[in-house]
mmCIF file of C-alpha atoms in Angstrom:
data_model
loop_
_atom_site.group_PDB
_atom_site.id
_atom_site.type_symbol
_atom_site.label_atom_id
_atom_site.label_comp_id
_atom_site.label_asym_id
_atom_site.label_seq_id
_atom_site.Cartn_x
_atom_site.Cartn_y
_atom_site.Cartn_z
ATOM 1 C CA MET A 1 -7.959 -10.356 8.269
ATOM 2 C CA VAL A 2 -8.347 -8.019 11.251
ATOM 3 C CA ILE A 3 -4.842 -8.773 12.114
ATOM 4 C CA ILE A 4 -3.461 -6.850 8.783
ATOM 5 C CA PRO A 5 -3.986 -3.301 10.831
ATOM 6 C CA LEU A 6 -2.750 -4.643 13.892
ATOM 7 C CA ILE A 7 0.756 -5.690 12.442
ATOM 8 C CA PHE A 8 1.356 -2.408 10.357
ATOM 9 C CA PRO A 9 3.416 -0.621 13.137
ATOM 10 C CA THR A 10 5.621 -3.586 12.930
ATOM 11 C CA ILE A 11 6.198 -3.166 9.169
ATOM 12 C CA VAL A 12 6.246 0.565 9.696
ATOM 13 C CA VAL A 13 9.181 0.087 12.134
ATOM 14 C CA ALA A 14 10.739 -2.812 10.012
ATOM 15 C CA VAL A 15 11.148 -0.011 6.725
ATOM 16 C CA ALA A 16 12.261 2.666 8.846
ATOM 17 C CA GLY A 17 15.596 2.550 7.551
ATOM 18 C CA VAL A 18 14.858 2.707 4.066
ATOM 19 C CA ILE A 19 12.301 5.608 4.943
ATOM 20 C CA GLY A 20 14.879 7.599 6.555
ATOM 21 C CA LYS A 21 14.460 9.381 9.949
ATOM 22 C CA LYS A 22 11.583 11.275 8.427
ATOM 23 C CA SER A 23 8.223 10.923 10.099
ATOM 24 C CA PHE A 24 4.881 10.096 8.096
ATOM 25 C CA GLY A 25 2.638 9.833 11.057
ATOM 26 C CA LYS A 26 0.029 11.981 10.114
ATOM 27 C CA ILE A 27 -0.056 11.046 6.254
ATOM 28 C CA LEU A 28 -0.462 7.572 7.600
ATOM 29 C CA THR A 29 -3.004 8.310 10.227
ATOM 30 C CA LEU A 30 -4.997 10.265 7.642
ATOM 31 C CA ALA A 31 -5.037 7.167 5.238
ATOM 32 C CA PHE A 32 -6.341 5.335 8.011
ATOM 33 C CA VAL A 33 -8.825 7.344 9.008
ATOM 34 C CA THR A 34 -10.301 8.058 5.731
ATOM 35 C CA GLY A 35 -9.659 4.829 4.207
ATOM 36 C CA SER A 36 -8.912 6.434 0.906
ATOM 37 C CA SER A 37 -5.169 6.914 -0.739
ATOM 38 C CA SER A 38 -6.922 9.479 -2.907
ATOM 39 C CA VAL A 39 -7.742 11.884 0.142
ATOM 40 C CA VAL A 40 -3.832 11.555 0.982
ATOM 41 C CA LEU A 41 -2.448 12.422 -2.357
ATOM 42 C CA PRO A 42 -2.081 15.947 -2.003
ATOM 43 C CA SER A 43 -0.470 16.099 1.535
ATOM 44 C CA LEU A 44 1.807 13.142 0.556
ATOM 45 C CA LEU A 45 3.333 15.279 -2.461
ATOM 46 C CA LYS A 46 3.717 18.191 -0.497
ATOM 47 C CA ASP A 47 5.238 16.473 2.484
ATOM 48 C CA LEU A 48 7.861 14.104 0.491
ATOM 49 C CA LYS A 49 8.554 17.514 -1.477
ATOM 50 C CA LYS A 50 9.122 19.677 2.011
ATOM 51 C CA GLN A 51 11.475 16.664 3.090
ATOM 52 C CA GLY A 52 13.686 17.235 0.560
ATOM 53 C CA HIS A 53 13.026 14.273 -1.835
ATOM 54 C CA ASP A 54 13.991 14.945 -5.514
ATOM 55 C CA GLU A 55 10.678 16.566 -6.986
ATOM 56 C CA HIS A 56 11.047 14.632 -10.481
ATOM 57 C CA THR A 57 10.968 11.760 -8.684
ATOM 58 C CA ILE A 58 7.943 12.247 -6.293
ATOM 59 C CA ASP A 59 6.118 13.380 -9.425
ATOM 60 C CA LEU A 60 6.578 10.606 -11.482
ATOM 61 C CA VAL A 61 6.799 7.729 -8.933
ATOM 62 C CA VAL A 62 3.760 8.572 -6.605
ATOM 63 C CA PRO A 63 0.899 9.141 -8.997
ATOM 64 C CA LEU A 64 2.239 6.197 -11.181
ATOM 65 C CA GLY A 65 2.077 4.059 -8.304
ATOM 66 C CA TYR A 66 -1.448 5.209 -7.547
ATOM 67 C CA THR A 67 -2.520 3.247 -10.275
ATOM 68 C CA PHE A 68 -0.277 0.274 -10.270
ATOM 69 C CA ASN A 69 1.430 -0.280 -6.929
ATOM 70 C CA LEU A 70 -1.790 -1.443 -4.898
ATOM 71 C CA GLU A 71 0.313 -3.591 -2.274
ATOM 72 C CA GLY A 72 -2.491 -3.409 0.039
ATOM 73 C CA ALA A 73 -5.191 -4.500 -2.300
ATOM 74 C CA ALA A 74 -2.682 -7.658 -3.215
ATOM 75 C CA VAL A 75 -2.499 -9.068 -0.036
ATOM 76 C CA TYR A 76 -6.008 -8.088 0.696
ATOM 77 C CA PHE A 77 -7.298 -10.269 -2.079
ATOM 78 C CA SER A 78 -5.138 -13.513 -1.191
ATOM 79 C CA VAL A 79 -5.913 -13.120 2.351
ATOM 80 C CA ALA A 80 -9.542 -12.672 1.610
ATOM 81 C CA THR A 81 -9.609 -15.618 -1.031
ATOM 82 C CA ILE A 82 -8.046 -18.068 1.621
ATOM 83 C CA PHE A 83 -10.585 -17.213 4.406
ATOM 84 C CA ILE A 84 -13.514 -17.510 2.116
ATOM 85 C CA ALA A 85 -12.288 -20.872 0.893
ATOM 86 C CA HIS A 86 -11.374 -22.157 4.208
ATOM 87 C CA ALA A 87 -14.811 -21.142 5.458
ATOM 88 C CA TYR A 88 -16.960 -22.823 2.779
ATOM 89 C CA GLY A 89 -14.271 -26.130 3.074
ATOM 90 C CA ILE A 90 -12.965 -25.517 -0.276
ATOM 91 C CA GLN A 91 -9.596 -27.183 -1.024
ATOM 92 C CA PHE A 92 -7.605 -25.379 -4.248
ATOM 93 C CA SER A 93 -5.627 -27.934 -6.369
ATOM 94 C CA LEU A 94 -2.222 -26.948 -7.371
ATOM 95 C CA SER A 95 -3.411 -25.754 -10.879
ATOM 96 C CA SER A 96 -6.456 -24.022 -9.126
ATOM 97 C CA LEU A 97 -3.982 -22.370 -6.946
ATOM 98 C CA LEU A 98 -1.904 -21.047 -9.658
ATOM 99 C CA PHE A 99 -5.064 -19.956 -11.717
ATOM 100 C CA THR A 100 -5.981 -18.004 -8.529
ATOM 101 C CA VAL A 101 -2.890 -15.944 -7.892
ATOM 102 C CA LEU A 102 -2.862 -15.080 -11.639
ATOM 103 C CA LEU A 103 -6.265 -13.977 -11.474
ATOM 104 C CA LEU A 104 -6.090 -12.271 -8.328
ATOM 105 C CA THR A 105 -2.647 -10.493 -9.591
ATOM 106 C CA LEU A 106 -4.395 -9.217 -12.905
ATOM 107 C CA ILE A 107 -7.622 -7.949 -11.317
ATOM 108 C CA GLY A 108 -5.798 -6.470 -8.537
ATOM 109 C CA LYS A 109 -4.642 -3.769 -10.755
ATOM 110 C CA THR A 110 -8.333 -3.025 -11.717
ATOM 111 C CA ALA A 111 -9.189 -2.262 -7.970
ATOM 112 C CA ALA A 112 -10.161 1.628 -7.416
ATOM 113 C CA ILE A 113 -8.555 3.690 -4.882
ATOM 114 C CA VAL A 114 -12.002 4.477 -3.163
ATOM 115 C CA PRO A 115 -12.721 3.418 0.356
ATOM 116 C CA SER A 116 -13.688 -0.528 -0.170
ATOM 117 C CA GLY A 117 -13.362 -0.544 -3.639
ATOM 118 C CA ALA A 118 -11.458 -3.994 -3.273
ATOM 119 C CA VAL A 119 -14.763 -5.457 -1.767
ATOM 120 C CA VAL A 120 -16.147 -4.847 -5.588
ATOM 121 C CA VAL A 121 -13.326 -6.152 -7.145
ATOM 122 C CA LEU A 122 -13.766 -9.601 -5.079
ATOM 123 C CA LEU A 123 -17.470 -9.741 -5.699
ATOM 124 C CA ALA A 124 -16.432 -9.982 -9.551
ATOM 125 C CA ALA A 125 -13.691 -12.343 -8.824
ATOM 126 C CA ALA A 126 -15.376 -14.732 -6.463
ATOM 127 C CA PRO A 127 -17.457 -16.593 -8.984
ATOM 128 C CA GLN A 128 -14.133 -17.018 -11.401
ATOM 129 C CA LEU A 129 -12.317 -18.919 -8.467
ATOM 130 C CA GLY A 130 -15.102 -20.792 -7.713
ATOM 131 C CA LEU A 131 -16.197 -19.108 -4.304
ATOM 132 C CA PRO A 132 -19.387 -18.366 -3.335
ATOM 133 C CA VAL A 133 -20.457 -14.693 -3.442
ATOM 134 C CA GLU A 134 -22.187 -14.749 -0.148
ATOM 135 C CA GLY A 135 -18.813 -15.545 1.569
ATOM 136 C CA VAL A 136 -17.865 -11.637 0.739
ATOM 137 C CA ALA A 137 -20.329 -11.032 3.188
ATOM 138 C CA LEU A 138 -18.482 -12.476 6.308
ATOM 139 C CA ILE A 139 -15.732 -10.105 5.158
ATOM 140 C CA PHE A 140 -17.907 -6.858 4.588
ATOM 141 C CA ALA A 141 -18.589 -6.997 8.480
ATOM 142 C CA VAL A 142 -14.445 -6.059 9.442
ATOM 143 C CA ASP A 143 -14.050 -4.252 5.856
ATOM 144 C CA PHE A 144 -14.036 -1.151 7.709
ATOM 145 C CA PHE A 145 -10.732 -1.779 9.627
ATOM 146 C CA VAL A 146 -9.224 -4.037 6.809
ATOM 147 C CA ASN A 147 -9.654 -1.421 4.390
ATOM 148 C CA ALA A 148 -7.611 1.008 6.845
ATOM 149 C CA GLY A 149 -4.811 -1.396 7.154
ATOM 150 C CA ARG A 150 -4.731 -1.664 3.361
ATOM 151 C CA THR A 151 -4.882 1.754 2.458
ATOM 152 C CA MET A 152 -1.914 2.425 4.675
ATOM 153 C CA ILE A 153 0.259 -0.359 3.519
ATOM 154 C CA ASN A 154 -0.561 1.372 -0.056
ATOM 155 C CA VAL A 155 0.545 4.856 1.135
ATOM 156 C CA LEU A 156 3.737 3.053 2.874
ATOM 157 C CA GLY A 157 4.261 1.437 -0.686
ATOM 158 C CA GLN A 158 4.128 4.763 -2.008
ATOM 159 C CA ILE A 159 6.802 6.603 -0.023
ATOM 160 C CA LEU A 160 8.963 3.156 0.168
ATOM 161 C CA THR A 161 8.825 3.595 -3.583
ATOM 162 C CA VAL A 162 10.633 7.028 -3.608
ATOM 163 C CA SER A 163 12.796 6.458 -1.042
ATOM 164 C CA VAL A 164 14.058 3.254 -2.757
ATOM 165 C CA ILE A 165 14.361 4.796 -5.977
ATOM 166 C CA GLU A 166 16.407 7.746 -4.748
ATOM 167 C CA LYS A 167 18.692 5.748 -2.995
ATOM 168 C CA THR A 168 19.281 3.032 -6.080
ATOM 169 C CA GLU A 169 19.752 6.680 -7.988
ATOM 170 C CA GLY A 170 22.290 7.724 -5.631
ATOM 171 C CA TYR A 171 20.156 10.793 -4.875
ATOM 172 C CA ILE A 172 21.071 12.567 -1.635
ATOM 173 C CA LEU A 173 18.314 14.348 0.359
ATOM 174 C CA LYS A 174 18.676 18.310 0.922
ATOM 175 C CA GLU A 175 19.118 17.983 4.319
ATOM 176 C CA GLU A 176 21.965 15.349 4.251
ATOM 177 C CA LYS A 177 23.677 17.405 1.218
ATOM 178 C CA GLU A 178 23.969 20.744 3.951
ATOM 179 C CA SER A 179 25.385 18.291 6.792
ATOM 180 C CA GLN A 180 27.813 17.145 4.012
ATOM 181 C CA LEU A 181 28.599 20.477 2.917
ATOM 182 C CA SER A 182 28.691 22.291 6.245
ATOM 183 C CA VAL A 183 32.786 21.494 7.608
ATOM 184 C CA SER A 184 33.579 22.900 11.228
ATOM 185 C CA PHE A 185 37.050 23.910 11.441
ATOM 186 C CA SER A 186 37.991 24.050 14.900
#
């Protein structure tokens, strides 16, 4: 679980082509340090608009994504559930694994966007999955670092969502429009 924040730079490099040449290092660092997506929201909206993204797309996608687009929590629930099951020697059958995926998918949408809010959701889900609640205490020791990585993944997901929607809709960034319009005759 501690690996999530460690592999994050690799993820950022892999998706840099979708985001473009813009740097979101300050926003991602703020997300890592605070561990809260809510703290980053005003800065994210301002930076996306300043970098030339479509204001209408930003105003719709980013706030909506904060409610429904919790990639970091989804990854966390899966990894945490498997970790607790292995720590206590619990084997999942195919039907219980399918139930786990369904429950974690549904319950993942209820995670609060406050620091360590996913731990509370995992505490509620553990008994339903046949896992001991005490197993969550094993994870809580490293939750600060995992929460930092989880928050950065969520914020990166918001940036990617705006970029992907703009590319699929054919929107051209203001900076790219200016470079296309400036033709030099020599």
